[in-house]
mmCIF file of N, CA and C and ligand atoms in Angstrom:
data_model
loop_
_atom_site.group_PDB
_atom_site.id
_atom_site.type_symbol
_atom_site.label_atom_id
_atom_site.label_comp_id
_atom_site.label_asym_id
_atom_site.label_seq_id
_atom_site.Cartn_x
_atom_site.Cartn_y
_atom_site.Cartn_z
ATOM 1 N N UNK G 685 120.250 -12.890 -40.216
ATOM 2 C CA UNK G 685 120.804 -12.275 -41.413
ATOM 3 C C UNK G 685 121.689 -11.095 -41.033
ATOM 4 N N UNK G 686 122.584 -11.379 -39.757
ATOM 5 C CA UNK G 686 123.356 -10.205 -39.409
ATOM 6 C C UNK G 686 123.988 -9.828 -40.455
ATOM 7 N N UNK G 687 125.000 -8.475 -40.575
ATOM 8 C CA UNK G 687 125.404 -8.059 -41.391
ATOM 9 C C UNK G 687 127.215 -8.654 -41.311
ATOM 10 N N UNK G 688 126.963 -9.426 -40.381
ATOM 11 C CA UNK G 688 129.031 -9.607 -39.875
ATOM 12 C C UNK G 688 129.369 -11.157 -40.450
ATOM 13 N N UNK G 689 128.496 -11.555 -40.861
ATOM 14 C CA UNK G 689 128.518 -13.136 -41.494
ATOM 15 C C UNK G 689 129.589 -12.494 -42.828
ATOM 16 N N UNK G 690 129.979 -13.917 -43.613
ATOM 17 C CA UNK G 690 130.590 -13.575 -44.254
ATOM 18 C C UNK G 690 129.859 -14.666 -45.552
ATOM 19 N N UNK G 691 129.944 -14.081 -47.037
ATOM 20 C CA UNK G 691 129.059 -14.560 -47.702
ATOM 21 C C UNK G 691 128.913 -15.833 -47.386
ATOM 22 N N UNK G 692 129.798 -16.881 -46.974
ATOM 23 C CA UNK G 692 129.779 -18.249 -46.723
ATOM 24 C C UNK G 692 128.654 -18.467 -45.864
ATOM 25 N N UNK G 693 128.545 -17.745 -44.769
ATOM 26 C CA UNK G 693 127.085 -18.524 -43.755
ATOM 27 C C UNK G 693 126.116 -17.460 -44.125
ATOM 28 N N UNK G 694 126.178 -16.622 -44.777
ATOM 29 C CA UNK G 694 125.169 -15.889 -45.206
ATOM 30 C C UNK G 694 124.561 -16.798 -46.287
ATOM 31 N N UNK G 695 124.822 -17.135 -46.647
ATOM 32 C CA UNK G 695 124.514 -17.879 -48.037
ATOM 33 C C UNK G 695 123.968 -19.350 -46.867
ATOM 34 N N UNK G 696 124.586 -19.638 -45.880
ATOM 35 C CA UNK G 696 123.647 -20.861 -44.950
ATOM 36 C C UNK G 696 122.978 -20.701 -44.433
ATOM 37 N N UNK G 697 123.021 -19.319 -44.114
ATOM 38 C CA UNK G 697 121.495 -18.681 -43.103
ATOM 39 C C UNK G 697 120.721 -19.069 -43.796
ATOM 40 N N UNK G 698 120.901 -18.356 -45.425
ATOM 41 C CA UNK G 698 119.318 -18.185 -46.495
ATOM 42 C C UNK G 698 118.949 -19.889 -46.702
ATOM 43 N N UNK G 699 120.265 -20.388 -47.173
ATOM 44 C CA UNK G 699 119.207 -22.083 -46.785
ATOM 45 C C UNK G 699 118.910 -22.731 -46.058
ATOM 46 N N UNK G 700 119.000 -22.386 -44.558
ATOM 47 C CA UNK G 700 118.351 -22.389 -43.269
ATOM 48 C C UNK G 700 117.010 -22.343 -43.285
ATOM 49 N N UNK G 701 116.653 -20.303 -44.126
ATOM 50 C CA UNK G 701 115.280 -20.026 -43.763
ATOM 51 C C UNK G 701 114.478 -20.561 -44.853
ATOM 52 N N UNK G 702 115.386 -21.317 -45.653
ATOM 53 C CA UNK G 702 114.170 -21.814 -47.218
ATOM 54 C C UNK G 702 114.102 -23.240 -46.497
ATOM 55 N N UNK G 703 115.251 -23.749 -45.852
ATOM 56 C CA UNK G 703 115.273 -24.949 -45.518
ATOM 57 C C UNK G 703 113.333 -25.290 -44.214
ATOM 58 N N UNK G 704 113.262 -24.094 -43.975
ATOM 59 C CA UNK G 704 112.147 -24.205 -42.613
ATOM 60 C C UNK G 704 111.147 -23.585 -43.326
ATOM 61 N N UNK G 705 111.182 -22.874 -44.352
ATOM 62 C CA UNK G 705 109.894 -22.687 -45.383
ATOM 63 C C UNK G 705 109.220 -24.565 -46.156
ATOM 64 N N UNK G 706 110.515 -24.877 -46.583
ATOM 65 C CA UNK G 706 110.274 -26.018 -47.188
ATOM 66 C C UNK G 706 109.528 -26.931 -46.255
ATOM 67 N N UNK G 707 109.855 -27.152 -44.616
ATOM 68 C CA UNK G 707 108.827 -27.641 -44.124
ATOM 69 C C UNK G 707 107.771 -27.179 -43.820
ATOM 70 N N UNK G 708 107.394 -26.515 -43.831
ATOM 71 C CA UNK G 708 105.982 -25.961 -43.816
ATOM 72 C C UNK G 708 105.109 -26.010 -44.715
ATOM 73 N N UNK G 709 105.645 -25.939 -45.894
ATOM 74 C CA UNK G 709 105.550 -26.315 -47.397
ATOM 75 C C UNK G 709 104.746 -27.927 -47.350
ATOM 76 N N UNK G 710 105.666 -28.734 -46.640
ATOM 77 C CA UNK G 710 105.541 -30.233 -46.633
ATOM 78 C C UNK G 710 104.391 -30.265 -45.549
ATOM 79 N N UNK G 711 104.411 -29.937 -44.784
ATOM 80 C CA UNK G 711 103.311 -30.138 -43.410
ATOM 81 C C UNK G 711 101.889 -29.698 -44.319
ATOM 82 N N UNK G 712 101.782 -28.610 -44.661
ATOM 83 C CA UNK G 712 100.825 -28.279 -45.640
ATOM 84 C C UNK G 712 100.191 -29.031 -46.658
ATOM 85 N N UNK G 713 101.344 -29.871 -47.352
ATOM 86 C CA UNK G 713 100.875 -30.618 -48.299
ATOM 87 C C UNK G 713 100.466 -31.620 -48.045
ATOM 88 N N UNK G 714 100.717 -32.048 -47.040
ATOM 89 C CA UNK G 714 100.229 -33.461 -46.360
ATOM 90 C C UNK G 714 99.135 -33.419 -45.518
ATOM 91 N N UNK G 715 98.589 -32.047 -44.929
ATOM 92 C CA UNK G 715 97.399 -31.726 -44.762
ATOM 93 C C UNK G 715 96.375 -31.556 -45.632
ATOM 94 N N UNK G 716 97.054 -31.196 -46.624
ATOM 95 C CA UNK G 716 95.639 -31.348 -47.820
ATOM 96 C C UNK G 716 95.658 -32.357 -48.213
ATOM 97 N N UNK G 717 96.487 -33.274 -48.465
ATOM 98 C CA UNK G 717 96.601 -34.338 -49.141
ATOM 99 C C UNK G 717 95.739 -35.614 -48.139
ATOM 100 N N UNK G 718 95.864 -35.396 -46.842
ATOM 101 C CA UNK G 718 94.672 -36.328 -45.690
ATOM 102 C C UNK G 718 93.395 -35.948 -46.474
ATOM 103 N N UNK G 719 93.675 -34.503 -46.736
ATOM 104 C CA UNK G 719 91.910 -33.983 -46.554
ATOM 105 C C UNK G 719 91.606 -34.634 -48.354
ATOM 106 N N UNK G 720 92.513 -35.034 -48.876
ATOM 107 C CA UNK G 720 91.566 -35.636 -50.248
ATOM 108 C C UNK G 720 91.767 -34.748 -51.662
ATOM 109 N N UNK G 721 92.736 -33.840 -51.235
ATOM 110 C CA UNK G 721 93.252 -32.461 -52.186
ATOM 111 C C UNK G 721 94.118 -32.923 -52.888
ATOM 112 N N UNK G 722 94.056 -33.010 -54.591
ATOM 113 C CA UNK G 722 95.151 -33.300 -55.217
ATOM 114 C C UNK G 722 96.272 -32.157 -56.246
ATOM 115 N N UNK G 723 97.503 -31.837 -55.988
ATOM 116 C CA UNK G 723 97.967 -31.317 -56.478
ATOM 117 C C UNK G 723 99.210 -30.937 -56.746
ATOM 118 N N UNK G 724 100.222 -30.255 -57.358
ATOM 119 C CA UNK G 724 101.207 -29.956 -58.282
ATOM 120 C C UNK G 724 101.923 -29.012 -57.185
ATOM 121 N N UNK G 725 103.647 -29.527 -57.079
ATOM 122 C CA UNK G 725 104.299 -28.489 -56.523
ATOM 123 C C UNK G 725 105.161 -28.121 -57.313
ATOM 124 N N UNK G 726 105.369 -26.696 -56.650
ATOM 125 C CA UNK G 726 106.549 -25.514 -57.291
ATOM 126 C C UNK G 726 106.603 -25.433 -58.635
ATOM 127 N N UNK G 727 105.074 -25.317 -59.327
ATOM 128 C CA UNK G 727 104.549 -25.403 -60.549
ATOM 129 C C UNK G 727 105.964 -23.967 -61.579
ATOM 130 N N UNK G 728 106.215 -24.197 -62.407
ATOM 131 C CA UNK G 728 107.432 -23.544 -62.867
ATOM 132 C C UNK G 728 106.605 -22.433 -64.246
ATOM 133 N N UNK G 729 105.887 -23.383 -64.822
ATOM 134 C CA UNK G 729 105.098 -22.720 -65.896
ATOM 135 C C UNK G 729 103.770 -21.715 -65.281
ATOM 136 N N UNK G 730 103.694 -21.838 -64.518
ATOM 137 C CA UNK G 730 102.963 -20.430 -63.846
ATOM 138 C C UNK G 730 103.742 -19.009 -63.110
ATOM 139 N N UNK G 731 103.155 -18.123 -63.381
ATOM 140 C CA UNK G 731 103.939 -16.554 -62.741
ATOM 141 C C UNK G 731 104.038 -17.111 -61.072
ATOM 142 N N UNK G 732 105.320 -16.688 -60.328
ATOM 143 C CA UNK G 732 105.774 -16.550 -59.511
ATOM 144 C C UNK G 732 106.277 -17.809 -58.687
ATOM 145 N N UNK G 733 105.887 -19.190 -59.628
ATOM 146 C CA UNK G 733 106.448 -20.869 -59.533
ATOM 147 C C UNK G 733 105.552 -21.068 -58.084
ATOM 148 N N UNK G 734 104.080 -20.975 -58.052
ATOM 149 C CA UNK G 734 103.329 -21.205 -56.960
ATOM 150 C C UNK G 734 104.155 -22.604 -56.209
ATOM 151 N N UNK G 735 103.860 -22.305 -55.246
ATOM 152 C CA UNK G 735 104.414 -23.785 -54.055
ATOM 153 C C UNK G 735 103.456 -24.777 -54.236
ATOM 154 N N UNK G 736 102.093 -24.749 -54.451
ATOM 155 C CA UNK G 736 101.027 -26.197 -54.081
ATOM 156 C C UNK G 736 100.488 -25.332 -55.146
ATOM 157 N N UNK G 737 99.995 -26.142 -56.170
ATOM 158 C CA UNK G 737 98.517 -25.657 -57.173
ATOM 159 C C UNK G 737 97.298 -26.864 -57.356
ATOM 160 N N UNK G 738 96.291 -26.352 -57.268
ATOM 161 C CA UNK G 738 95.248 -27.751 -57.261
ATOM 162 C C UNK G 738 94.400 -26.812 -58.742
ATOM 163 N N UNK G 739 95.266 -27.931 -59.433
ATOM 164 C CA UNK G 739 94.452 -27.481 -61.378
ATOM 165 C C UNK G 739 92.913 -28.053 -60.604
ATOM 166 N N UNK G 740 92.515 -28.729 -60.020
ATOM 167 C CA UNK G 740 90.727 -28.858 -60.083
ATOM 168 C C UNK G 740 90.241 -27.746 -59.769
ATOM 169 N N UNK G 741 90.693 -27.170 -59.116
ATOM 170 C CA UNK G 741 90.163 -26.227 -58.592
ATOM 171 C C UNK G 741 90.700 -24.728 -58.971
ATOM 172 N N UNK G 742 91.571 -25.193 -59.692
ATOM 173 C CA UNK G 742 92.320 -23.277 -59.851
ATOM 174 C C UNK G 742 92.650 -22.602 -59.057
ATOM 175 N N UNK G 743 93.534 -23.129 -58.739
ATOM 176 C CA UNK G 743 93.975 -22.285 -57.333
ATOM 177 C C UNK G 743 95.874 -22.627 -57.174
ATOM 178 N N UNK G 744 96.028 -21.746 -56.885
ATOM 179 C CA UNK G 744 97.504 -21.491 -56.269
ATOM 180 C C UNK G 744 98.111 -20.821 -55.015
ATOM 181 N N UNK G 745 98.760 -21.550 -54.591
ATOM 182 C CA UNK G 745 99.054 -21.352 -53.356
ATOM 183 C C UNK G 745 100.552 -21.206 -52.898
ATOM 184 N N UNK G 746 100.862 -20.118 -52.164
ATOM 185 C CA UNK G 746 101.863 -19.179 -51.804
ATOM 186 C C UNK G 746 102.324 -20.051 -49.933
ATOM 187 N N UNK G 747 103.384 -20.560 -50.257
ATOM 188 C CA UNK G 747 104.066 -20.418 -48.803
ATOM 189 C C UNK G 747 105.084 -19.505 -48.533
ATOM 190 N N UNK G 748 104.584 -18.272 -47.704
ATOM 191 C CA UNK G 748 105.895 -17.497 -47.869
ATOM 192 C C UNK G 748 106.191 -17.359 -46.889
ATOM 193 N N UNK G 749 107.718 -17.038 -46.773
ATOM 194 C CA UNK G 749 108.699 -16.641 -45.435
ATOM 195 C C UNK G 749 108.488 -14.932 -44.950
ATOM 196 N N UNK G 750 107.875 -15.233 -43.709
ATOM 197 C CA UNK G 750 107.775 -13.800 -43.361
ATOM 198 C C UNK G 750 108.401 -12.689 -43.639
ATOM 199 N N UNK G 751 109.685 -12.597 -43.340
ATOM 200 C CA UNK G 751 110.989 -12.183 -43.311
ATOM 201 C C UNK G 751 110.928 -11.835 -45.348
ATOM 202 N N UNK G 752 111.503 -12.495 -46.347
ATOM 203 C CA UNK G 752 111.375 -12.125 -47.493
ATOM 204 C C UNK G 752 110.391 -11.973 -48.353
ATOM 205 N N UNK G 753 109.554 -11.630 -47.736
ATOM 206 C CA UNK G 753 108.052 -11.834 -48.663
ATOM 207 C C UNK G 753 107.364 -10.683 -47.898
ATOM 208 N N UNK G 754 108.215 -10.106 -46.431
ATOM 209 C CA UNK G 754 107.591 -8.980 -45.777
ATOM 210 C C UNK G 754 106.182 -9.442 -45.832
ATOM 211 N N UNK G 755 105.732 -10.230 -44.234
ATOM 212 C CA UNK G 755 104.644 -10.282 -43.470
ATOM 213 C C UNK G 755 104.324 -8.824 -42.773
ATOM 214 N N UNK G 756 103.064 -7.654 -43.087
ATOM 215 C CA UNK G 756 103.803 -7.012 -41.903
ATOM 216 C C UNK G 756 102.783 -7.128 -41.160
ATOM 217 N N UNK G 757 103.071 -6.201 -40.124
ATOM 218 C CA UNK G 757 102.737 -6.189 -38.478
ATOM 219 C C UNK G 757 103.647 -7.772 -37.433
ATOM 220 N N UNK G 758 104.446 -8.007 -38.423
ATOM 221 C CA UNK G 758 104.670 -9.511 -38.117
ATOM 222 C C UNK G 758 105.934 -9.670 -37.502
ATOM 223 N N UNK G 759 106.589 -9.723 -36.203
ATOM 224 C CA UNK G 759 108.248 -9.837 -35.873
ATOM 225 C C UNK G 759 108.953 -10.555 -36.444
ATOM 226 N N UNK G 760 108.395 -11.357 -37.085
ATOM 227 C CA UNK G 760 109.382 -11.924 -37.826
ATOM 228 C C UNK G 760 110.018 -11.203 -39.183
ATOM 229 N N UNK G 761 108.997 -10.532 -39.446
ATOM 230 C CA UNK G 761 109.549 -9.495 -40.730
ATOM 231 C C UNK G 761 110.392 -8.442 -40.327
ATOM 232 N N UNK G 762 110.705 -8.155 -39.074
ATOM 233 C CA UNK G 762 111.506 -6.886 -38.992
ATOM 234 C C UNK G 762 113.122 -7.106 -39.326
ATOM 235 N N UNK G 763 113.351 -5.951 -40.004
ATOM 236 C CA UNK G 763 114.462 -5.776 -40.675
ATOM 237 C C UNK G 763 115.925 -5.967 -39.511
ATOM 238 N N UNK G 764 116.748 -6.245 -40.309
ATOM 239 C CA UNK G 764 117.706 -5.674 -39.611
ATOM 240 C C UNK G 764 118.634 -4.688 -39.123
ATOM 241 N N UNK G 765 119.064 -4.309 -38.371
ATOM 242 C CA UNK G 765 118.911 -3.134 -37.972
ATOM 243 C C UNK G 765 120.631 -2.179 -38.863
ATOM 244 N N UNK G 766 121.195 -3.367 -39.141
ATOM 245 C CA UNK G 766 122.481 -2.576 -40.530
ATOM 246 C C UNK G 766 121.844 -3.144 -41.727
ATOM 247 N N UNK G 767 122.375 -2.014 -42.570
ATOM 248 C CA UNK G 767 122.496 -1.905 -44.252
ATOM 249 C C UNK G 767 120.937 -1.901 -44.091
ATOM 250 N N UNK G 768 120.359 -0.954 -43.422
ATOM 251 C CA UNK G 768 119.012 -0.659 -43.385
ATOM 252 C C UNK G 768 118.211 -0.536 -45.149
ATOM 253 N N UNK G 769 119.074 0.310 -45.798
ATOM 254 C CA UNK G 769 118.528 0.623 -47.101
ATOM 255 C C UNK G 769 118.721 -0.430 -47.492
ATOM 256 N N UNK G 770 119.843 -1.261 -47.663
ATOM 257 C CA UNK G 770 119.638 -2.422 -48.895
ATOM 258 C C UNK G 770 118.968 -3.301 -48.383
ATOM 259 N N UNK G 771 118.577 -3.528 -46.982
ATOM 260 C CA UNK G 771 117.523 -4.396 -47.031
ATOM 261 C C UNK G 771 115.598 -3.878 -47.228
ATOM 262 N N UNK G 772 115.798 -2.444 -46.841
ATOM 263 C CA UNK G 772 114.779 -2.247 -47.167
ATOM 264 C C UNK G 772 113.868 -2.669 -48.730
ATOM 265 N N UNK G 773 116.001 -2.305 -49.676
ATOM 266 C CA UNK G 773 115.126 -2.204 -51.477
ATOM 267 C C UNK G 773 114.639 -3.777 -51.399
ATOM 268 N N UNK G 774 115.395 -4.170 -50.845
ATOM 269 C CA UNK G 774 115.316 -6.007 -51.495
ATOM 270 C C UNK G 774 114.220 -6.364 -51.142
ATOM 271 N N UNK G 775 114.130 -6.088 -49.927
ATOM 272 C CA UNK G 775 112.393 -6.405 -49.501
ATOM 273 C C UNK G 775 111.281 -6.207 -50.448
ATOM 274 N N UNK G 776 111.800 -4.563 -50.711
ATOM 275 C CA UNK G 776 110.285 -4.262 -51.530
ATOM 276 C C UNK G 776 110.291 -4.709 -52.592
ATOM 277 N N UNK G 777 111.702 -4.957 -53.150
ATOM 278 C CA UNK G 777 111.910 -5.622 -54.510
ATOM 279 C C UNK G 777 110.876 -6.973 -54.212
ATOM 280 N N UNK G 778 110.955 -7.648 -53.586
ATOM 281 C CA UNK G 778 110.366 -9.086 -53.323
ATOM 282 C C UNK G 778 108.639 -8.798 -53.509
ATOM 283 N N UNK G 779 108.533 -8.414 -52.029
ATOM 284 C CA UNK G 779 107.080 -7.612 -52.636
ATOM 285 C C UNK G 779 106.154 -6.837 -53.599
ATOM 286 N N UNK G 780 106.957 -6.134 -53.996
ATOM 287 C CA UNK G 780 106.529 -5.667 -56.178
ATOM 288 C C UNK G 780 106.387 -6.918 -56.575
ATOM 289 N N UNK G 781 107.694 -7.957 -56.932
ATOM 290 C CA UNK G 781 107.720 -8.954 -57.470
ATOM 291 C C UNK G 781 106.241 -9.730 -57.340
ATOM 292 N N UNK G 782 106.185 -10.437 -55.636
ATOM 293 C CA UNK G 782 104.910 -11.151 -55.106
ATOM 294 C C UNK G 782 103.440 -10.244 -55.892
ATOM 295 N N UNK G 783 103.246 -8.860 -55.475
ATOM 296 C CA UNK G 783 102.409 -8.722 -55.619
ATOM 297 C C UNK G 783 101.952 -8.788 -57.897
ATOM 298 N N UNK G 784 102.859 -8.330 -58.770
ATOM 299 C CA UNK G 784 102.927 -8.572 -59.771
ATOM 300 C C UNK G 784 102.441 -9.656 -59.847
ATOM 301 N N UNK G 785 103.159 -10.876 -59.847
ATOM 302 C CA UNK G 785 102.740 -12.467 -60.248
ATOM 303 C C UNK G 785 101.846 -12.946 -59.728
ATOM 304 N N UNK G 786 101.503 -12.090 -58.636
ATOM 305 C CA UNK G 786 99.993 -12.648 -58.026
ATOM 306 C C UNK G 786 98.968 -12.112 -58.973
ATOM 307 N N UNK G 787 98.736 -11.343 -59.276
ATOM 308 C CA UNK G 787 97.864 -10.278 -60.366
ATOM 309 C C UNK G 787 97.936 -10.625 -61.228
ATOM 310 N N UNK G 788 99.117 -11.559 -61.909
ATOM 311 C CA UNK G 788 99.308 -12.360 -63.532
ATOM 312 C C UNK G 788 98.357 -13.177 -63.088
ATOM 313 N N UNK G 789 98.425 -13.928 -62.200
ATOM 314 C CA UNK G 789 97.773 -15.198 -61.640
ATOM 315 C C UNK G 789 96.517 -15.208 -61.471
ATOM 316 N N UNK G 790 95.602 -13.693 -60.691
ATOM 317 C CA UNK G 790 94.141 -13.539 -60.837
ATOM 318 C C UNK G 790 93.610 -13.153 -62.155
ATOM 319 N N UNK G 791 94.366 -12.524 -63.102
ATOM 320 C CA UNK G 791 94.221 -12.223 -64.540
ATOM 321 C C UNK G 791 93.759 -13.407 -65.111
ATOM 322 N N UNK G 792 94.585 -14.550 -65.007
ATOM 323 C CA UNK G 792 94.495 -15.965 -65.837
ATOM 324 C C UNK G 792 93.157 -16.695 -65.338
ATOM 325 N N UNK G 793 92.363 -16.460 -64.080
ATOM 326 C CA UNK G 793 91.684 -16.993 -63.587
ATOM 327 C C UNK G 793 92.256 -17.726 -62.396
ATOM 328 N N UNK G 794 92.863 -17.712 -61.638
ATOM 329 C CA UNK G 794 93.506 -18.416 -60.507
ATOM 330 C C UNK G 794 93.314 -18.118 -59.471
ATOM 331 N N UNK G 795 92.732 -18.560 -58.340
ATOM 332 C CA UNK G 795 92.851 -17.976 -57.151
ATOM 333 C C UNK G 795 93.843 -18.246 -56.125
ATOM 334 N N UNK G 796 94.164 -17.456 -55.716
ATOM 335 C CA UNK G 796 95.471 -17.449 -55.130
ATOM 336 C C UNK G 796 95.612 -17.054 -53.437
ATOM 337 N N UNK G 797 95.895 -17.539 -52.983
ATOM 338 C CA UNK G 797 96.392 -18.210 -51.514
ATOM 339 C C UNK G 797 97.640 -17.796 -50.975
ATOM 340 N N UNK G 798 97.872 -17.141 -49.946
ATOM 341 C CA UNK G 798 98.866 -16.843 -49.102
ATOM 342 C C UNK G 798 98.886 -17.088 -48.164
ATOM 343 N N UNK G 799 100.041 -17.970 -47.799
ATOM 344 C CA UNK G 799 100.124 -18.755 -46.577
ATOM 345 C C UNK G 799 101.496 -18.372 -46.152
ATOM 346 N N UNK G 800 101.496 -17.661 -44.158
ATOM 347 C CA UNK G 800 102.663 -17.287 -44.134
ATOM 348 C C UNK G 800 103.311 -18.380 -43.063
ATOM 349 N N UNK G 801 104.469 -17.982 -43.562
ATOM 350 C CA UNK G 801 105.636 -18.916 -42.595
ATOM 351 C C UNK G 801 104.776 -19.187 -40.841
ATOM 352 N N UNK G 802 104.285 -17.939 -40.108
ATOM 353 C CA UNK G 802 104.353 -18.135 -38.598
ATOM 354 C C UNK G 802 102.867 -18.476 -38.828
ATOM 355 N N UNK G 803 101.792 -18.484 -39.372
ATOM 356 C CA UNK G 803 100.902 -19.223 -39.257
ATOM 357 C C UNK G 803 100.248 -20.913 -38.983
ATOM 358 N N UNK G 804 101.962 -20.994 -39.591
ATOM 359 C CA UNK G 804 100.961 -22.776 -39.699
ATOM 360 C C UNK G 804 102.535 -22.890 -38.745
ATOM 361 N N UNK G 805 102.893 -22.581 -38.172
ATOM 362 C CA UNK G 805 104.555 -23.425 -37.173
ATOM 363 C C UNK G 805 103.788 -23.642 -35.582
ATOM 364 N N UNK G 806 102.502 -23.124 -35.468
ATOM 365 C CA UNK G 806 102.498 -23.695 -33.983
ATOM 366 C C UNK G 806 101.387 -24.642 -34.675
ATOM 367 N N UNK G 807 101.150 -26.000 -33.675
ATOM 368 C CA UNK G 807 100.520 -27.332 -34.134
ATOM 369 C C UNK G 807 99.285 -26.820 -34.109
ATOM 370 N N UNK G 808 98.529 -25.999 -32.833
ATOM 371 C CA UNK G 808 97.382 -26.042 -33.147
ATOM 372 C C UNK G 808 96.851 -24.935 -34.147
ATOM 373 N N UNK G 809 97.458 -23.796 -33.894
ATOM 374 C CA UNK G 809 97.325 -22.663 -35.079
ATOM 375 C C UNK G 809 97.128 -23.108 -36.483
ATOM 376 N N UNK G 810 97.802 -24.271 -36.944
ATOM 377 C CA UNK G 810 98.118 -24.658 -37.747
ATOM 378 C C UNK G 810 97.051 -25.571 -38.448
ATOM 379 N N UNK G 811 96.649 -25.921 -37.454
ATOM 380 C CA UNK G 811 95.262 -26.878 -37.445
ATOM 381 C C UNK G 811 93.923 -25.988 -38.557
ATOM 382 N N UNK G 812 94.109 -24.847 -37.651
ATOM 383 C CA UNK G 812 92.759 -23.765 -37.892
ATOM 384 C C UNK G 812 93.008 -23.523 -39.186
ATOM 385 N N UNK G 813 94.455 -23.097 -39.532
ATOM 386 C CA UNK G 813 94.962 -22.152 -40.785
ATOM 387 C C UNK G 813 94.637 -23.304 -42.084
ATOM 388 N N UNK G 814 94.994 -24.616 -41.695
ATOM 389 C CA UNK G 814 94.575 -25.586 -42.544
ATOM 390 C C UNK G 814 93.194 -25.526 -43.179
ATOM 391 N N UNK G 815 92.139 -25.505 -42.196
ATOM 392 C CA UNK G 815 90.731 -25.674 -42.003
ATOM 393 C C UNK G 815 90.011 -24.107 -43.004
ATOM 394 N N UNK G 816 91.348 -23.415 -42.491
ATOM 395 C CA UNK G 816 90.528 -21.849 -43.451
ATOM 396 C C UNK G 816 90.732 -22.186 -45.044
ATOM 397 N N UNK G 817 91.956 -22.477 -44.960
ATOM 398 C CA UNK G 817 92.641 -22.808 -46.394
ATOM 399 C C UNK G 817 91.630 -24.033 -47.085
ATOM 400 N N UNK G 818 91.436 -24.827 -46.878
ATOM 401 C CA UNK G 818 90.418 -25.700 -47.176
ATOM 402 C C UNK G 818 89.003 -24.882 -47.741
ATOM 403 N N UNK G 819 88.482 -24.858 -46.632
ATOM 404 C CA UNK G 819 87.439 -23.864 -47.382
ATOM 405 C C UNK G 819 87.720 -22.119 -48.328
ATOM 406 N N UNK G 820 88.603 -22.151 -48.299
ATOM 407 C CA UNK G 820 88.621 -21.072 -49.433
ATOM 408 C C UNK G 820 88.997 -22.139 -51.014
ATOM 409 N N UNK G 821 89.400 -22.485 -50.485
ATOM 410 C CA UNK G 821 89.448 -23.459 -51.707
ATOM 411 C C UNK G 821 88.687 -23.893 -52.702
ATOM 412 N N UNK G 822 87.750 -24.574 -51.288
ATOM 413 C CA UNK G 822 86.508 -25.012 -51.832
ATOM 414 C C UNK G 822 85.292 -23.868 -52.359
ATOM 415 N N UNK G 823 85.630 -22.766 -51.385
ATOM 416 C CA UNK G 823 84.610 -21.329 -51.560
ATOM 417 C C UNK G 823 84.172 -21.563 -53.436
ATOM 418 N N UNK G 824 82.946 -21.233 -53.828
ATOM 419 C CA UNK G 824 82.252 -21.368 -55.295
ATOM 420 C C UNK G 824 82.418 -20.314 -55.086
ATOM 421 N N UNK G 825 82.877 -19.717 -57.010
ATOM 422 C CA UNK G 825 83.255 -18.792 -57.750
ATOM 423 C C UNK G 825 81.800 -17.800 -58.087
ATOM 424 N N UNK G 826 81.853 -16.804 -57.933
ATOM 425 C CA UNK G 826 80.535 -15.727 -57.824
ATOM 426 C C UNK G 826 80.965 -15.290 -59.237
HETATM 427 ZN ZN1 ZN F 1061 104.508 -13.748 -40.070
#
């Protein structure tokens, strides 16, 4: 997301990094979907258009890109190093946003799931992150 692009590949970068969210998105869904999980994507009528929702279970689930959704402690989230401020607002803009619609979402009864971009991209990491996600899923409501 250098700053020397010109809106044309700036605008291809960003569907680059949605383009490699979207698979992860898909790898995900097809991991639950082995495991017997049925459910609804990029649900529109819910706060923040969850990526995977399983109505049996109430639950919604977040694939987010490190980088715009600000993972932190995470290299992939680090900024770039021009137009420091406007990327800082946009960031946090994103994050207010995330954290808001997530909070609409536990309000309604939903439990909600965050799944980041560098978690599930190496095969076996990915394996585990599956296996957690599963059982929170399944985790009974106290
Ligand atoms: Zn990350």
């Amino acid at each position: 997301m250098a700053d020397f692009m010109t809106s044309n590949q700036r605008s291809r970068a960003m569907s680059a990094v949605r383009a490699s969210e979207t698979k992860i998105e898909i790898k995900l869904r097809s991991e639950l979907h082995k495991r017997g999980f049925r459910f609804r994507k990029n649900v529109k009528d819910l706060p923040g258009r969850p990526d995977i929702v399983l109505p049996k279970h109430r639950c919604a689930i977040f694939v987010h890109g490190c980088f715009w959704h600000h993972h932190s402690h995470c290299k992939r989230s680090k900024l770039p190093t021009t137009r420091r401020v406007f990327w800082t607002n946009k960031i946090k803009e994103n994050v207010k946003r995330d954290r808001r619609q997530m909070r609409r979402l536990r309000v309604a009864g939903w439990r909600v799931i965050v799944v980041w971009e560098c978690q599930l991209n190496h095969a076996t990491a990915g394996e585990t992150v599956v296996q957690q996600i599963t059982s929170r899923i399944m985790r009974p409501r106290v």
